[in-house]
XYZ file of C-alpha atoms in Angstrom:
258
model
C -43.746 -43.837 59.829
C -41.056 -43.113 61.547
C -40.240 -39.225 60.433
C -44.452 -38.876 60.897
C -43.855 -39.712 64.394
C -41.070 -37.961 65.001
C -42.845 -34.747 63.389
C -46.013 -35.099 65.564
C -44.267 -35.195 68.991
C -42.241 -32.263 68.092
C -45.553 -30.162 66.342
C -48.348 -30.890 68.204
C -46.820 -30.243 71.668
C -45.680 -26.684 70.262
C -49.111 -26.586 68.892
C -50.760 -27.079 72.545
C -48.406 -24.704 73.938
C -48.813 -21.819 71.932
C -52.812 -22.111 71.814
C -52.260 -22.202 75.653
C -50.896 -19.098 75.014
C -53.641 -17.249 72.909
C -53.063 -13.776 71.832
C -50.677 -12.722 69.607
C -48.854 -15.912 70.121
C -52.206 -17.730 68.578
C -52.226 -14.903 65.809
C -48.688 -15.535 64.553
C -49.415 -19.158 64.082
C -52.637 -19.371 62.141
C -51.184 -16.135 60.380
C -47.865 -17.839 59.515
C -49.737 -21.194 58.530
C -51.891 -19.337 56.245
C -48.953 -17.470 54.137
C -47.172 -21.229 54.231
C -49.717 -22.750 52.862
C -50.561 -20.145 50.123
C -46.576 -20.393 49.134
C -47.468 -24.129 48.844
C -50.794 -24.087 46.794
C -49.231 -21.044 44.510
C -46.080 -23.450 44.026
C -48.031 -26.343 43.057
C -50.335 -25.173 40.377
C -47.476 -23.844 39.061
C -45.948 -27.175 38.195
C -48.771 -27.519 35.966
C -48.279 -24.403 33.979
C -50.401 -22.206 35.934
C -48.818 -18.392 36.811
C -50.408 -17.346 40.161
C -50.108 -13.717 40.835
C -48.343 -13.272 44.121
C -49.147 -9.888 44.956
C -52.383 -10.166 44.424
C -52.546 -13.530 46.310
C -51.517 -11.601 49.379
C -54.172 -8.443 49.656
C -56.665 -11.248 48.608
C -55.892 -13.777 52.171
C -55.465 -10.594 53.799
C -59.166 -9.572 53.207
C -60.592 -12.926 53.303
C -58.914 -13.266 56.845
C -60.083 -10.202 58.385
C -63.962 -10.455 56.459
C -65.410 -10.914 58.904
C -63.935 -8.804 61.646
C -64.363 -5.356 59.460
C -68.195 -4.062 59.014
C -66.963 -2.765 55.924
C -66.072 -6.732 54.356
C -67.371 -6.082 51.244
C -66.619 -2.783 50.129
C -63.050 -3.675 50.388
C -63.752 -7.076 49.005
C -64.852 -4.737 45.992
C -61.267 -2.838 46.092
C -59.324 -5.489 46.367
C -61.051 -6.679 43.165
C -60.659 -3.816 40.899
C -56.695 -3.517 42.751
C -56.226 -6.642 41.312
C -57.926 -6.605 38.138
C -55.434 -3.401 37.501
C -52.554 -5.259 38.778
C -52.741 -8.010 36.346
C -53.401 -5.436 33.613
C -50.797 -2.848 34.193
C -48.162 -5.157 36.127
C -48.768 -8.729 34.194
C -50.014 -7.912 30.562
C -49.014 -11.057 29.469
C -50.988 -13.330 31.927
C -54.410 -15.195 31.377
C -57.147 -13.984 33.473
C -57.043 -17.749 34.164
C -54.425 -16.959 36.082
C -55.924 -14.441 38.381
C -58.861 -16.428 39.321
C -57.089 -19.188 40.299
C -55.125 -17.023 42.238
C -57.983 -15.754 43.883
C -59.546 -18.999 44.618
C -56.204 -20.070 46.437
C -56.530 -17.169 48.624
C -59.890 -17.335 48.893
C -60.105 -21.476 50.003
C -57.458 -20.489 52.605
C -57.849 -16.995 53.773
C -61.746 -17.541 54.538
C -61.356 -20.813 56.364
C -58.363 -19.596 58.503
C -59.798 -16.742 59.393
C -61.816 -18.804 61.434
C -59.260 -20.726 63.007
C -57.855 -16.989 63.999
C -61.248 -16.348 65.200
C -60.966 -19.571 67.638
C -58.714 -17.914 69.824
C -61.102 -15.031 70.466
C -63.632 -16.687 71.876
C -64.024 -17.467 76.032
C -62.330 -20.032 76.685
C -60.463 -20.136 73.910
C -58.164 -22.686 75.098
C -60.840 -25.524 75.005
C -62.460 -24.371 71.938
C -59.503 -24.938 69.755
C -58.189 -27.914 71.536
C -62.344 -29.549 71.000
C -61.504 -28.476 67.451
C -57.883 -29.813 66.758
C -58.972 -33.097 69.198
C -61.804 -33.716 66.691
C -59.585 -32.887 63.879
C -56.793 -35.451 65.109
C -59.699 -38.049 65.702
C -61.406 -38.297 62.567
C -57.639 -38.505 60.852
C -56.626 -41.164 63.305
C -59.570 -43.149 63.374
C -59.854 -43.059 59.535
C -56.511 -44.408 59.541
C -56.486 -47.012 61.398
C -59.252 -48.418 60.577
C -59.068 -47.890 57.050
C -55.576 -49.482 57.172
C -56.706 -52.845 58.947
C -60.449 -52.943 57.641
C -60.793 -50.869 54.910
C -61.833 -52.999 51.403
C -64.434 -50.268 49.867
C -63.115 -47.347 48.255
C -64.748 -43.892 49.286
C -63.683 -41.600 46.486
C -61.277 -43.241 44.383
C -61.049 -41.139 41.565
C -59.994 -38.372 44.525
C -57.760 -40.453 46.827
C -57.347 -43.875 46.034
C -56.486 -44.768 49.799
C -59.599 -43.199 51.386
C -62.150 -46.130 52.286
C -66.051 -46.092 53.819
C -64.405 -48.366 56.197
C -61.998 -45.389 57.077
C -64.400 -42.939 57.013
C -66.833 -44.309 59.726
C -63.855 -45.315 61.858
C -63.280 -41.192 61.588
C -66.674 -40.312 62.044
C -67.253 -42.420 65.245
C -63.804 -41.303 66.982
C -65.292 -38.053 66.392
C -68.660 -38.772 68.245
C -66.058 -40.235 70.962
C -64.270 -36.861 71.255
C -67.102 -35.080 71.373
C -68.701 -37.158 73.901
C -65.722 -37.014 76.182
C -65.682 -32.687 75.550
C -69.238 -33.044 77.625
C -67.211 -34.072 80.707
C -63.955 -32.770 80.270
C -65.194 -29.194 79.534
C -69.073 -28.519 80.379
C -71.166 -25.665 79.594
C -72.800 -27.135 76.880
C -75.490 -29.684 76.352
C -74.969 -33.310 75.061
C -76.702 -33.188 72.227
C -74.789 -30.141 71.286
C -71.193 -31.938 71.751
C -72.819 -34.680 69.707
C -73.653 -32.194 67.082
C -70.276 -30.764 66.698
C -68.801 -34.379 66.874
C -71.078 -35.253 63.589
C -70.331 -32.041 61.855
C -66.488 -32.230 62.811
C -66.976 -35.845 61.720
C -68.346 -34.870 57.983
C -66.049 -31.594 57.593
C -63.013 -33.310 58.416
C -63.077 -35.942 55.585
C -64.247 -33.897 53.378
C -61.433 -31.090 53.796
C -59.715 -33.616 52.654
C -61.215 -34.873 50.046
C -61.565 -31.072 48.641
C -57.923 -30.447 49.206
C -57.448 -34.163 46.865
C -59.301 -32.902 44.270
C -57.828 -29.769 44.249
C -54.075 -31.746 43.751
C -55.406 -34.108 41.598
C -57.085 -31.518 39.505
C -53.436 -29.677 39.174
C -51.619 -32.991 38.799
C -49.896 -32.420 42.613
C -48.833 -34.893 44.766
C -48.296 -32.914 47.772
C -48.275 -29.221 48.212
C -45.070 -29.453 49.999
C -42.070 -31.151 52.140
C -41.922 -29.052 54.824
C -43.287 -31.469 57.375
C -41.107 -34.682 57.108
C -43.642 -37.358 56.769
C -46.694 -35.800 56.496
C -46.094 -33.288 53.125
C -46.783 -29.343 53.556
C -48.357 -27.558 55.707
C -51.572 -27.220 53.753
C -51.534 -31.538 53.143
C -51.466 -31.536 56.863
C -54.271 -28.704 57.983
C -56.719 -29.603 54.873
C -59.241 -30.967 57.576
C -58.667 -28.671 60.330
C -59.765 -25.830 58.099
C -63.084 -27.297 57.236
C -63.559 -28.106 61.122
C -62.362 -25.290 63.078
C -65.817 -22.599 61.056
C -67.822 -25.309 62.151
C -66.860 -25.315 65.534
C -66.737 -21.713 65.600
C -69.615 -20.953 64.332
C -72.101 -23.378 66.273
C -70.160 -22.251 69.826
C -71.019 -18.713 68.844
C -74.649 -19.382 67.778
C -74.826 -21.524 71.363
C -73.643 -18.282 73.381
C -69.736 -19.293 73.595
């Protein structure tokens, strides 16, 4: 508990700050955070015999990233297929082609989701927009915990994550709705019933980024995908949620006009 704590008051505050910041400084984050947590996933399946293909790994989160800021998305979706389909040909005759999809989905999982979190700090107000998102993020964790920890008794997904409880996950779900509700009168511009919309979607993406990210560990035999946060795992075990939230959050702002 103690190196968790320790961890949080040193990340989130640099977090905050450099969000504050926008820009390139917003860009270098979510851009570092991505490659980080493709190191991790690529690491971890390969504990259980798996041979990602690096190379290929990278063009791949570098389209999926950019998709949907480039008209021309899928036509170099389409190169970036054949590039790789050559690579692992010419370059790695010896792997499985196994190997290069789950390489792909790696990339894929992470690349498409962060993207949006990039996207976050494009928007007006950017500032607010990806604090409402990592505030709703935060809140469904905490609340899950908590609650799950003093309350929890029936098991959500146990075959997944043996510690997750329903308990848990409406404690999540309603700090959401309070997050949400609070974003009406902290930072107006939209209706109440929209805030409450985002709170219930950020309240149903969060848990199950998780859950996703636990089957994903569980299906490779992982515990964590790293150590690089003291306390809380790798970078990935600690943004699973936030990735599912932030599209959301982009994505109804933009249809609302943000």
């Amino acid at each position: 508990m103690k190196k968790r704590v320790i961890s949080a008051a040193v990340g989130i505050p640099l977090i905050i700050l450099l969000a504050w910041l926008g820009g390139h400084y917003w860009t270098v984050l979510v851009w570092l955070a991505a490659l980080l947590s493709l190191f991790e996933f690529y690491r971890g399946v390969k504990t259980s015999g798996n041979r990602p293909l690096w190379l290929v790994g990278l063009m791949v989160i570098a389209w999926a990233m950019t998709l949907n800021a480039s008209p021309l998305g899928g036509t170099l979706g389409a190169l970036v297929l054949i590039l790789s389909i050559l690579i692992l040909v010419i370059l790695y005759p010896r792997y499985h082609i196994i190997d290069l999809a789950i390489t792909w989905f790696g990339a894929l999982y992470i690349g498409v989701l962060m993207g949006y979190t990039w996207k976050l700090g494009t928007l007006p107000g950017w500032f607010g927009v990806i604090m409402l998102a990592l505030l709703l993020t935060w809140a469904s964790d905490s609340g899950a915990y908590f609650v799950g920890k003093f309350w929890g008794k029936n098991k959500l997904a146990p075959q997944l994550s043996p510690n997750k409880t329903w308990e848990g996950f409406f404690g999540g779900f309603v700090a959401t709705i309070l997050v949400s509700l609070a974003g009406y009168w902290i930072m107006p511009g939209y209706s109440l019933y929209q805030y409450v919309g985002i709170g219930i979607a950020a309240g149903l993406a969060a848990p199950f980024g998780d859950l996703f990210a636990s089957g994903i560990k569980r299906g490779f035999d992982i515990k964590d995908f790293g150590r690089l946060i003291p306390g809380h795992g790798g970078i990935l075990d600690r943004i699973d949620s936030f990735m599912c939230v932030a599209p959301l959050v982009y994505i109804l702002i933009v249809r609302w006009g943000g």
